[in-house]
PDB file of C-alpha atoms in Angstrom:
ATOM      1  CA  ARG G1221     -51.937  73.867 -18.067  1.00 44.00           C
ATOM      2  CA  SER G1222     -49.901  73.279 -21.124  1.00 47.00           C
ATOM      3  CA  ARG G1223     -51.431  69.917 -21.381  1.00 51.00           C
ATOM      4  CA  ALA G1224     -55.066  71.008 -21.121  1.00 51.00           C
ATOM      5  CA  PRO G1225     -55.461  72.519 -24.558  1.00 54.00           C
ATOM      6  CA  CYS G1226     -54.107  69.457 -26.210  1.00 57.00           C
ATOM      7  CA  ALA G1227     -56.031  67.153 -24.120  1.00 57.00           C
ATOM      8  CA  PHE G1228     -59.337  68.763 -24.940  1.00 55.00           C
ATOM      9  CA  ARG G1229     -58.779  69.329 -28.725  1.00 59.00           C
ATOM     10  CA  GLU G1230     -57.975  65.362 -28.733  1.00 58.00           C
ATOM     11  CA  VAL G1231     -61.403  64.698 -27.067  1.00 57.00           C
ATOM     12  CA  ARG G1232     -62.806  67.012 -29.599  1.00 58.00           C
ATOM     13  CA  TRP G1233     -61.013  65.341 -32.435  1.00 57.00           C
ATOM     14  CA  GLN G1234     -62.549  61.965 -31.381  1.00 56.00           C
ATOM     15  CA  CYS G1235     -65.758  63.754 -31.228  1.00 55.00           C
ATOM     16  CA  TRP G1236     -65.408  64.857 -34.990  1.00 55.00           C
ATOM     17  CA  LYS G1237     -64.301  61.513 -36.138  1.00 55.00           C
ATOM     18  CA  GLN G1238     -67.464  60.137 -34.815  1.00 51.00           C
ATOM     19  CA  GLY G1239     -69.300  62.470 -37.233  1.00 51.00           C
ATOM     20  CA  SER G1240     -70.728  65.177 -34.565  1.00 48.00           C
ATOM     21  CA  GLU G1241     -69.398  68.051 -32.490  1.00 49.00           C
ATOM     22  CA  ARG G1242     -71.002  66.135 -29.413  1.00 50.00           C
ATOM     23  CA  PRO G1243     -71.221  62.150 -29.329  1.00 47.00           C
ATOM     24  CA  GLN G1244     -74.522  60.995 -29.049  1.00 48.00           C
ATOM     25  CA  HIS G1245     -73.416  57.643 -27.527  1.00 52.00           C
ATOM     26  CA  ALA G1246     -72.054  57.618 -24.038  1.00 55.00           C
ATOM     27  CA  SER G1247     -70.013  54.510 -24.955  1.00 65.00           C
ATOM     28  CA  THR G1248     -67.708  56.594 -27.279  1.00 80.00           C
ATOM     29  CA  LEU G1249     -64.222  56.067 -25.952  1.00 85.00           C
ATOM     30  CA  VAL G1250     -61.259  58.386 -26.392  1.00 82.00           C
ATOM     31  CA  SER G1251     -57.659  58.055 -24.939  1.00 84.00           C
ATOM     32  CA  ILE G1252     -56.508  60.306 -22.527  1.00 84.00           C
ATOM     33  CA  SER G1253     -53.490  60.551 -20.239  1.00 81.00           C
ATOM     34  CA  VAL G1254     -54.661  60.393 -16.608  1.00 82.00           C
ATOM     35  CA  GLU G1255     -52.724  61.226 -13.446  1.00 77.00           C
ATOM     36  CA  GLU G1256     -52.216  58.424 -11.112  1.00 73.00           C
ATOM     37  CA  SER G1257     -53.523  59.287  -7.530  1.00 61.00           C
ATOM     38  CA  GLY G1258     -51.776  58.704  -4.445  1.00 55.00           C
ATOM     39  CA  SER G1259     -50.365  60.228  -1.428  1.00 56.00           C
ATOM     40  CA  ASN G1260     -46.866  60.732  -0.325  1.00 56.00           C
ATOM     41  CA  PHE G1261     -47.752  61.037   3.219  1.00 54.00           C
ATOM     42  CA  LEU G1262     -47.413  58.020   5.276  1.00 57.00           C
ATOM     43  CA  GLN G1263     -49.204  57.718   8.498  1.00 56.00           C
ATOM     44  CA  VAL G1264     -47.512  55.836  11.628  1.00 56.00           C
ATOM     45  CA  PHE G1265     -49.848  54.192  14.199  1.00 54.00           C
ATOM     46  CA  THR G1266     -47.756  54.410  17.548  1.00 52.00           C
ATOM     47  CA  PRO G1267     -48.602  52.414  20.785  1.00 52.00           C
ATOM     48  CA  GLY G1268     -51.138  53.693  23.050  1.00 46.00           C
ATOM     49  CA  GLY G1269     -49.864  56.908  24.931  1.00 43.00           C
ATOM     50  CA  MET G1270     -48.035  58.378  22.084  1.00 45.00           C
ATOM     51  CA  GLU G1271     -49.535  60.726  19.333  1.00 45.00           C
ATOM     52  CA  GLU G1272     -49.875  59.600  15.757  1.00 51.00           C
ATOM     53  CA  MET G1273     -46.853  60.357  13.846  1.00 52.00           C
ATOM     54  CA  GLY G1274     -46.703  61.482  10.109  1.00 54.00           C
ATOM     55  CA  LEU G1275     -43.954  61.207   7.537  1.00 56.00           C
ATOM     56  CA  ASP G1276     -43.856  63.200   4.404  1.00 56.00           C
ATOM     57  CA  MET G1277     -42.151  60.690   1.922  1.00 56.00           C
ATOM     58  CA  GLY G1278     -42.064  63.476  -0.924  1.00 57.00           C
ATOM     59  CA  ALA G1279     -39.598  65.589   1.498  1.00 57.00           C
ATOM     60  CA  LEU G1280     -37.554  62.549   2.002  1.00 58.00           C
ATOM     61  CA  ASN G1281     -37.348  61.478  -1.540  1.00 59.00           C
ATOM     62  CA  PRO G1282     -37.975  63.871  -4.176  1.00 59.00           C
ATOM     63  CA  ALA G1283     -38.686  61.613  -6.803  1.00 57.00           C
ATOM     64  CA  LEU G1284     -41.893  60.756  -4.915  1.00 56.00           C
ATOM     65  CA  ASN G1285     -43.255  64.144  -5.767  1.00 58.00           C
ATOM     66  CA  GLN G1286     -43.151  63.297  -9.717  1.00 62.00           C
ATOM     67  CA  THR G1287     -46.724  62.969 -11.297  1.00 69.00           C
ATOM     68  CA  ARG G1288     -47.057  59.682 -12.929  1.00 75.00           C
ATOM     69  CA  HIS G1289     -49.496  59.468 -15.969  1.00 76.00           C
ATOM     70  CA  SER G1290     -51.006  56.578 -17.405  1.00 81.00           C
ATOM     71  CA  THR G1291     -53.276  56.374 -20.860  1.00 84.00           C
ATOM     72  CA  GLN G1292     -56.868  55.324 -20.325  1.00 83.00           C
ATOM     73  CA  GLU G1293     -59.704  54.671 -22.537  1.00 86.00           C
ATOM     74  CA  VAL G1294     -62.789  56.355 -21.202  1.00 86.00           C
ATOM     75  CA  PRO G1295     -66.266  57.846 -22.362  1.00 87.00           C
ATOM     76  CA  VAL G1296     -66.226  61.180 -23.566  1.00 82.00           C
ATOM     77  CA  ASP G1297     -68.361  62.645 -21.039  1.00 82.00           C
ATOM     78  CA  MET G1298     -65.965  61.043 -18.334  1.00 86.00           C
ATOM     79  CA  ALA G1299     -62.952  62.163 -20.027  1.00 86.00           C
ATOM     80  CA  LEU G1300     -63.988  65.878 -19.903  1.00 85.00           C
ATOM     81  CA  LYS G1301     -64.855  65.511 -16.223  1.00 87.00           C
ATOM     82  CA  ILE G1302     -61.461  63.875 -15.527  1.00 88.00           C
ATOM     83  CA  LEU G1303     -59.654  66.699 -17.636  1.00 87.00           C
ATOM     84  CA  GLU G1304     -61.276  69.278 -15.628  1.00 88.00           C
ATOM     85  CA  ASP G1305     -60.629  67.810 -12.278  1.00 87.00           C
ATOM     86  CA  GLN G1306     -56.641  67.461 -13.157  1.00 85.00           C
ATOM     87  CA  GLU G1307     -56.563  70.987 -14.302  1.00 85.00           C
ATOM     88  CA  GLY G1308     -58.342  72.189 -11.456  1.00 86.00           C
ATOM     89  CA  ARG G1309     -55.806  70.623  -9.073  1.00 83.00           C
ATOM     90  CA  GLY G1310     -53.139  71.913 -10.856  1.00 81.00           C
ATOM     91  CA  LEU G1311     -54.323  75.493 -10.088  1.00 86.00           C
ATOM     92  CA  VAL G1312     -54.523  75.003  -6.353  1.00 85.00           C
ATOM     93  CA  ALA G1313     -51.701  76.441  -4.288  1.00 88.00           C
ATOM     94  CA  LYS G1314     -51.211  73.515  -1.745  1.00 87.00           C
ATOM     95  CA  GLN G1315     -48.726  75.496   0.323  1.00 89.00           C
ATOM     96  CA  ALA G1316     -50.519  78.733   0.326  1.00 91.00           C
ATOM     97  CA  ILE G1317     -53.684  76.660   1.477  1.00 92.00           C
ATOM     98  CA  GLY G1318     -51.412  74.887   4.174  1.00 92.00           C
ATOM     99  CA  ARG G1319     -50.350  78.343   5.372  1.00 94.00           C
ATOM    100  CA  GLU G1320     -53.918  79.567   5.619  1.00 95.00           C
ATOM    101  CA  ALA G1321     -55.216  76.698   7.259  1.00 94.00           C
ATOM    102  CA  ILE G1322     -52.336  76.990   9.863  1.00 96.00           C
ATOM    103  CA  ASP G1323     -53.123  80.761  10.270  1.00 96.00           C
ATOM    104  CA  ARG G1324     -56.887  80.067  11.017  1.00 96.00           C
ATOM    105  CA  ALA G1325     -56.073  77.160  13.320  1.00 96.00           C
ATOM    106  CA  GLN G1326     -53.897  79.503  15.479  1.00 96.00           C
ATOM    107  CA  GLN G1327     -56.099  82.635  15.472  1.00 95.00           C
ATOM    108  CA  THR G1328     -59.774  80.997  15.643  1.00 95.00           C
ATOM    109  CA  GLY G1329     -59.027  77.413  16.335  1.00 96.00           C
ATOM    110  CA  ILE G1330     -61.186  75.540  18.692  1.00 96.00           C
ATOM    111  CA  ILE G1331     -60.246  72.243  20.540  1.00 96.00           C
ATOM    112  CA  PHE G1332     -62.694  70.206  22.461  1.00 96.00           C
ATOM    113  CA  ILE G1333     -61.548  67.838  24.894  1.00 95.00           C
ATOM    114  CA  ASP G1334     -64.306  65.132  25.969  1.00 93.00           C
ATOM    115  CA  GLU G1335     -64.232  63.092  28.924  1.00 91.00           C
ATOM    116  CA  ILE G1336     -61.395  64.901  30.682  1.00 93.00           C
ATOM    117  CA  ASP G1337     -62.846  63.327  33.912  1.00 91.00           C
ATOM    118  CA  LYS G1338     -61.182  59.911  32.799  1.00 90.00           C
ATOM    119  CA  VAL G1339     -57.533  61.405  33.730  1.00 91.00           C
ATOM    120  CA  GLY G1340     -58.713  62.929  36.895  1.00 84.00           C
ATOM    121  CA  GLY G1341     -57.972  61.026  40.195  1.00 70.00           C
ATOM    122  CA  LYS G1342     -55.855  61.373  43.225  1.00 62.00           C
ATOM    123  CA  SER G1343     -52.483  59.997  42.671  1.00 55.00           C
ATOM    124  CA  GLY G1344     -51.537  56.895  44.862  1.00 54.00           C
ATOM    125  CA  GLY G1345     -47.817  56.566  43.908  1.00 52.00           C
ATOM    126  CA  SER G1346     -48.402  53.563  41.557  1.00 55.00           C
ATOM    127  CA  GLY G1347     -50.849  52.162  39.109  1.00 57.00           C
ATOM    128  CA  PRO G1348     -53.182  53.696  36.626  1.00 57.00           C
ATOM    129  CA  ASP G1349     -53.529  56.995  38.633  1.00 61.00           C
ATOM    130  CA  VAL G1350     -50.090  57.572  38.145  1.00 64.00           C
ATOM    131  CA  SER G1351     -50.881  57.113  33.975  1.00 82.00           C
ATOM    132  CA  ARG G1352     -53.810  59.538  34.496  1.00 88.00           C
ATOM    133  CA  GLU G1353     -51.627  62.381  36.095  1.00 88.00           C
ATOM    134  CA  GLY G1354     -48.846  61.953  33.206  1.00 90.00           C
ATOM    135  CA  VAL G1355     -51.825  62.576  30.497  1.00 92.00           C
ATOM    136  CA  GLN G1356     -52.751  65.652  32.397  1.00 93.00           C
ATOM    137  CA  ARG G1357     -49.033  66.908  32.474  1.00 93.00           C
ATOM    138  CA  ASP G1358     -48.663  66.006  28.717  1.00 93.00           C
ATOM    139  CA  LEU G1359     -51.809  68.246  28.064  1.00 94.00           C
ATOM    140  CA  LEU G1360     -50.757  70.982  30.075  1.00 94.00           C
ATOM    141  CA  PRO G1361     -47.826  72.615  27.783  1.00 94.00           C
ATOM    142  CA  ILE G1362     -50.611  72.556  24.745  1.00 94.00           C
ATOM    143  CA  ILE G1363     -53.149  74.182  26.573  1.00 95.00           C
ATOM    144  CA  GLU G1364     -51.018  76.945  28.319  1.00 93.00           C
ATOM    145  CA  GLY G1365     -49.427  77.343  24.743  1.00 94.00           C
ATOM    146  CA  CYS G1366     -46.597  75.869  22.609  1.00 94.00           C
ATOM    147  CA  THR G1367     -45.454  74.934  18.978  1.00 95.00           C
ATOM    148  CA  VAL G1368     -46.996  71.633  17.988  1.00 94.00           C
ATOM    149  CA  PRO G1369     -45.406  70.190  14.971  1.00 93.00           C
ATOM    150  CA  THR G1370     -48.036  69.000  11.917  1.00 91.00           C
ATOM    151  CA  LYS G1371     -47.467  67.971   8.481  1.00 88.00           C
ATOM    152  CA  TYR G1372     -48.389  71.578   7.033  1.00 89.00           C
ATOM    153  CA  GLY G1373     -46.009  73.131   9.445  1.00 91.00           C
ATOM    154  CA  PRO G1374     -45.490  74.413  12.862  1.00 94.00           C
ATOM    155  CA  CYS G1375     -48.597  75.423  14.741  1.00 96.00           C
ATOM    156  CA  GLU G1376     -48.947  77.573  17.776  1.00 96.00           C
ATOM    157  CA  THR G1377     -51.494  76.936  20.299  1.00 96.00           C
ATOM    158  CA  ASP G1378     -51.357  80.334  22.308  1.00 95.00           C
ATOM    159  CA  HIS G1379     -54.352  81.749  21.046  1.00 95.00           C
ATOM    160  CA  ILE G1380     -56.564  78.529  20.291  1.00 96.00           C
ATOM    161  CA  LEU G1381     -59.726  77.995  22.550  1.00 96.00           C
ATOM    162  CA  PHE G1382     -59.713  74.896  24.578  1.00 96.00           C
ATOM    163  CA  ILE G1383     -62.900  73.417  25.890  1.00 95.00           C
ATOM    164  CA  ALA G1384     -63.054  70.408  28.061  1.00 95.00           C
ATOM    165  CA  ALA G1385     -66.164  68.410  29.245  1.00 93.00           C
ATOM    166  CA  GLY G1386     -66.571  65.609  31.547  1.00 90.00           C
ATOM    167  CA  ALA G1387     -69.280  63.639  33.462  1.00 86.00           C
ATOM    168  CA  PHE G1388     -67.148  63.717  36.952  1.00 87.00           C
ATOM    169  CA  HIS G1389     -69.759  61.161  38.510  1.00 82.00           C
ATOM    170  CA  ILE G1390     -66.582  59.467  39.974  1.00 83.00           C
ATOM    171  CA  SER G1391     -63.906  61.895  40.133  1.00 86.00           C
ATOM    172  CA  LYS G1392     -64.332  65.754  40.674  1.00 89.00           C
ATOM    173  CA  PRO G1393     -62.678  68.807  38.788  1.00 90.00           C
ATOM    174  CA  SER G1394     -60.682  69.418  41.847  1.00 90.00           C
ATOM    175  CA  ASP G1395     -59.078  65.982  41.164  1.00 90.00           C
ATOM    176  CA  LEU G1396     -57.276  67.524  38.363  1.00 92.00           C
ATOM    177  CA  ILE G1397     -53.687  68.596  39.101  1.00 92.00           C
ATOM    178  CA  PRO G1398     -53.651  72.246  40.222  1.00 92.00           C
ATOM    179  CA  GLU G1399     -51.731  73.738  36.888  1.00 92.00           C
ATOM    180  CA  LEU G1400     -54.450  72.045  34.640  1.00 93.00           C
ATOM    181  CA  GLN G1401     -57.395  73.529  36.652  1.00 92.00           C
ATOM    182  CA  GLY G1402     -55.510  77.042  36.585  1.00 92.00           C
ATOM    183  CA  ARG G1403     -55.429  76.781  32.514  1.00 92.00           C
ATOM    184  CA  LEU G1404     -59.440  75.834  32.565  1.00 92.00           C
ATOM    185  CA  PRO G1405     -60.622  78.652  34.862  1.00 90.00           C
ATOM    186  CA  ILE G1406     -64.187  79.200  33.635  1.00 91.00           C
ATOM    187  CA  ARG G1407     -66.394  76.187  34.782  1.00 91.00           C
ATOM    188  CA  VAL G1408     -70.162  75.602  33.634  1.00 91.00           C
ATOM    189  CA  GLU G1409     -72.317  72.881  34.927  1.00 90.00           C
ATOM    190  CA  LEU G1410     -74.827  71.637  32.721  1.00 87.00           C
ATOM    191  CA  THR G1411     -78.433  70.527  33.570  1.00 90.00           C
ATOM    192  CA  ASP G1412     -79.994  67.340  32.482  1.00 90.00           C
ATOM    193  CA  LEU G1413     -81.969  67.191  29.414  1.00 93.00           C
ATOM    194  CA  ALA G1414     -85.566  68.053  29.462  1.00 94.00           C
ATOM    195  CA  GLU G1415     -88.356  66.418  26.938  1.00 94.00           C
ATOM    196  CA  GLU G1416     -88.403  69.610  25.052  1.00 95.00           C
ATOM    197  CA  ASP G1417     -84.862  69.207  24.634  1.00 96.00           C
ATOM    198  CA  PHE G1418     -85.186  65.510  23.177  1.00 96.00           C
ATOM    199  CA  LYS G1419     -88.049  66.732  20.971  1.00 95.00           C
ATOM    200  CA  ARG G1420     -85.629  69.336  19.486  1.00 96.00           C
ATOM    201  CA  ILE G1421     -82.639  66.708  19.161  1.00 96.00           C
ATOM    202  CA  LEU G1422     -85.434  64.783  17.084  1.00 95.00           C
ATOM    203  CA  THR G1423     -86.443  67.398  14.811  1.00 94.00           C
ATOM    204  CA  GLU G1424     -84.045  70.212  14.398  1.00 95.00           C
ATOM    205  CA  PRO G1425     -80.637  68.904  13.235  1.00 94.00           C
ATOM    206  CA  LYS G1426     -79.969  68.135   9.657  1.00 93.00           C
ATOM    207  CA  ASN G1427     -78.777  64.906  10.143  1.00 93.00           C
ATOM    208  CA  ALA G1428     -81.254  63.928  13.007  1.00 95.00           C
ATOM    209  CA  LEU G1429     -82.089  60.405  13.668  1.00 94.00           C
ATOM    210  CA  THR G1430     -85.542  60.228  12.447  1.00 95.00           C
ATOM    211  CA  LYS G1431     -84.049  61.632   9.034  1.00 94.00           C
ATOM    212  CA  GLN G1432     -81.529  59.159   9.010  1.00 95.00           C
ATOM    213  CA  TYR G1433     -84.029  56.240   9.480  1.00 94.00           C
ATOM    214  CA  ALA G1434     -86.233  57.480   7.000  1.00 94.00           C
ATOM    215  CA  LYS G1435     -83.263  57.525   4.509  1.00 94.00           C
ATOM    216  CA  LEU G1436     -82.350  53.959   5.511  1.00 93.00           C
ATOM    217  CA  LEU G1437     -85.782  52.383   4.994  1.00 92.00           C
ATOM    218  CA  LEU G1438     -86.113  54.342   1.534  1.00 92.00           C
ATOM    219  CA  VAL G1439     -83.612  52.333   0.315  1.00 91.00           C
ATOM    220  CA  ASP G1440     -85.974  49.434   0.405  1.00 90.00           C
ATOM    221  CA  GLY G1441     -88.718  51.476  -1.046  1.00 90.00           C
ATOM    222  CA  ILE G1442     -90.494  52.127   2.569  1.00 92.00           C
ATOM    223  CA  THR G1443     -91.659  55.476   3.472  1.00 93.00           C
ATOM    224  CA  ILE G1444     -91.801  56.392   7.072  1.00 94.00           C
ATOM    225  CA  GLU G1445     -93.020  59.313   8.655  1.00 94.00           C
ATOM    226  CA  PHE G1446     -93.741  60.400  12.592  1.00 95.00           C
ATOM    227  CA  SER G1447     -96.485  62.635  13.505  1.00 95.00           C
ATOM    228  CA  ASP G1448     -95.463  65.459  15.893  1.00 95.00           C
ATOM    229  CA  GLU G1449     -97.531  64.026  18.895  1.00 95.00           C
ATOM    230  CA  ALA G1450     -95.474  60.583  18.405  1.00 95.00           C
ATOM    231  CA  LEU G1451     -92.429  62.353  18.726  1.00 96.00           C
ATOM    232  CA  ASP G1452     -93.269  64.052  21.771  1.00 96.00           C
ATOM    233  CA  GLU G1453     -94.026  60.727  23.008  1.00 95.00           C
ATOM    234  CA  VAL G1454     -90.594  59.123  22.013  1.00 96.00           C
ATOM    235  CA  ALA G1455     -89.129  62.323  23.861  1.00 96.00           C
ATOM    236  CA  HIS G1456     -91.227  61.582  26.814  1.00 95.00           C
ATOM    237  CA  PHE G1457     -90.007  57.941  27.005  1.00 94.00           C
ATOM    238  CA  ALA G1458     -86.352  59.050  26.570  1.00 94.00           C
ATOM    239  CA  PHE G1459     -86.751  61.223  29.424  1.00 95.00           C
ATOM    240  CA  GLU G1460     -88.437  58.659  31.513  1.00 93.00           C
ATOM    241  CA  VAL G1461     -86.001  55.778  31.011  1.00 93.00           C
ATOM    242  CA  ASN G1462     -83.142  58.449  31.656  1.00 92.00           C
ATOM    243  CA  SER G1463     -84.850  59.281  35.148  1.00 91.00           C
ATOM    244  CA  LYS G1464     -85.347  55.610  35.907  1.00 88.00           C
ATOM    245  CA  VAL G1465     -82.312  54.066  34.782  1.00 88.00           C
ATOM    246  CA  GLU G1466     -78.622  55.707  34.114  1.00 86.00           C
ATOM    247  CA  ASN G1467     -79.005  59.042  32.575  1.00 88.00           C
ATOM    248  CA  ILE G1468     -76.880  58.737  29.202  1.00 89.00           C
ATOM    249  CA  GLY G1469     -78.359  62.009  28.049  1.00 90.00           C
ATOM    250  CA  ALA G1470     -79.359  62.414  24.014  1.00 92.00           C
ATOM    251  CA  ARG G1471     -77.718  58.776  23.497  1.00 92.00           C
ATOM    252  CA  ARG G1472     -80.840  57.196  24.898  1.00 93.00           C
ATOM    253  CA  LEU G1473     -82.613  58.182  21.924  1.00 95.00           C
ATOM    254  CA  HIS G1474     -80.324  55.848  19.589  1.00 94.00           C
ATOM    255  CA  THR G1475     -81.679  52.926  21.680  1.00 92.00           C
ATOM    256  CA  ILE G1476     -85.252  54.236  21.924  1.00 94.00           C
ATOM    257  CA  LEU G1477     -85.425  54.401  17.968  1.00 95.00           C
ATOM    258  CA  GLU G1478     -83.554  51.362  17.363  1.00 93.00           C
ATOM    259  CA  LYS G1479     -86.176  49.418  19.344  1.00 93.00           C
ATOM    260  CA  LEU G1480     -89.041  51.279  17.734  1.00 94.00           C
ATOM    261  CA  LEU G1481     -87.829  50.463  14.401  1.00 93.00           C
ATOM    262  CA  GLU G1482     -86.354  46.924  15.111  1.00 92.00           C
ATOM    263  CA  GLU G1483     -89.217  45.067  13.638  1.00 90.00           C
ATOM    264  CA  ILE G1484     -89.587  47.152  10.276  1.00 90.00           C
ATOM    265  CA  ALA G1485     -85.991  47.401   9.901  1.00 89.00           C
ATOM    266  CA  PHE G1486     -85.307  43.924  10.056  1.00 89.00           C
ATOM    267  CA  GLU G1487     -88.190  42.830   7.630  1.00 87.00           C
ATOM    268  CA  ALA G1488     -87.824  45.667   5.346  1.00 84.00           C
ATOM    269  CA  PRO G1489     -87.149  43.789   2.093  1.00 83.00           C
ATOM    270  CA  GLU G1490     -90.392  41.742   2.641  1.00 85.00           C
ATOM    271  CA  VAL G1491     -92.800  44.473   4.028  1.00 82.00           C
ATOM    272  CA  GLU G1492     -95.747  45.107   1.771  1.00 84.00           C
ATOM    273  CA  GLU G1493     -96.740  48.433   3.414  1.00 85.00           C
ATOM    274  CA  LYS G1494     -94.521  50.844   1.781  1.00 88.00           C
ATOM    275  CA  TYR G1495     -95.840  53.869   3.703  1.00 92.00           C
ATOM    276  CA  ILE G1496     -95.800  53.788   7.706  1.00 92.00           C
ATOM    277  CA  LEU G1497     -96.902  56.292   9.802  1.00 93.00           C
ATOM    278  CA  PHE G1498     -95.927  56.612  13.335  1.00 94.00           C
ATOM    279  CA  ASP G1499     -98.406  58.041  15.780  1.00 94.00           C
ATOM    280  CA  VAL G1500     -98.827  57.864  19.617  1.00 94.00           C
ATOM    281  CA  ALA G1501    -100.744  54.526  19.579  1.00 94.00           C
ATOM    282  CA  ARG G1502     -97.882  52.969  17.810  1.00 93.00           C
ATOM    283  CA  VAL G1503     -95.215  54.139  19.871  1.00 94.00           C
ATOM    284  CA  ARG G1504     -97.004  53.336  22.979  1.00 93.00           C
ATOM    285  CA  GLU G1505     -97.488  49.830  21.697  1.00 93.00           C
ATOM    286  CA  VAL G1506     -93.967  49.118  20.950  1.00 92.00           C
ATOM    287  CA  LEU G1507     -92.218  51.288  23.773  1.00 92.00           C
ATOM    288  CA  GLY G1508     -94.655  51.310  26.594  1.00 90.00           C
ATOM    289  CA  PRO G1509     -94.056  47.597  27.906  1.00 89.00           C
ATOM    290  CA  LEU G1510     -90.430  48.162  28.020  1.00 87.00           C
ATOM    291  CA  VAL G1511     -90.397  51.478  29.614  1.00 87.00           C
ATOM    292  CA  ARG G1512     -92.777  50.436  32.492  1.00 84.00           C
ATOM    293  CA  ASP G1513     -90.622  47.452  33.091  1.00 84.00           C
ATOM    294  CA  ILE G1514     -87.458  48.769  34.805  1.00 77.00           C
ATOM    295  CA  GLY G1515     -85.708  45.458  34.210  1.00 75.00           C
ATOM    296  CA  SER G1516     -86.287  45.482  30.447  1.00 72.00           C
ATOM    297  CA  SER G1517     -85.349  49.299  30.388  1.00 72.00           C
ATOM    298  CA  ARG G1518     -82.150  48.605  31.996  1.00 78.00           C
ATOM    299  CA  THR G1519     -81.159  45.681  29.557  1.00 79.00           C
ATOM    300  CA  MET G1520     -82.977  47.035  26.325  1.00 79.00           C
ATOM    301  CA  LEU G1521     -83.269  50.601  26.331  1.00 77.00           C
TER     302      LEU G1521
END
């Protein structure tokens, strides 16, 4: 805080020397002391089967916690932003934020474990099955409740909600070790996505695929738009391919839209038509032959 008034006065003094209270040119330069950015936290990527470790180098060597400054000449507008950011960071109580984060994780935290079916399977005494059972036994104390060390302090997992999901095409939930099954007592079977679900996925999310492709092509000055009927047709094709080939759920929309926009995305810089409307006819023209041909559906979609 003690540096802020002096720094701001220096900026205003440089402005006054230029002959105005606020410089008229963005190229006006002032000299300010800037904090050097850097992290004292070192991440160690350990071999497979072990969790990532983190070392707080500042705790090991207190000298690293000292803030370093360097003098730079920057435009006045940028200088004001830099000074505001530096003083704002100085007002943040990092230890209090860390304690609040640990408390929220312990009381309202949710951990989602995906593809838990990959660690299921009957143990044969040797080979990968033993490794899978070892992963389950490593998960067991965390789900049951224990204290896990983090870089912000110890975190207790007793009241954290654990949600696990898996396809279980090859293995079954009963293939998990009994202790782990007892810690995940509520089981819910999900139904396949319907055409209406695919339509909602294409339209409702803030970062829906259609919106992402529209932003991507807008970089090259191309505006694309999908009619409501065209989105219905895309959803129908995604549902049909999933029923004919392997059912991969909403991931099918990635390959469907990639194939639909492949030619436009490849030739985007040279495309003369800057506004493109996708209707039912255009969607059927591109995707229809691929969907009807099961061989192409298997390899292309």
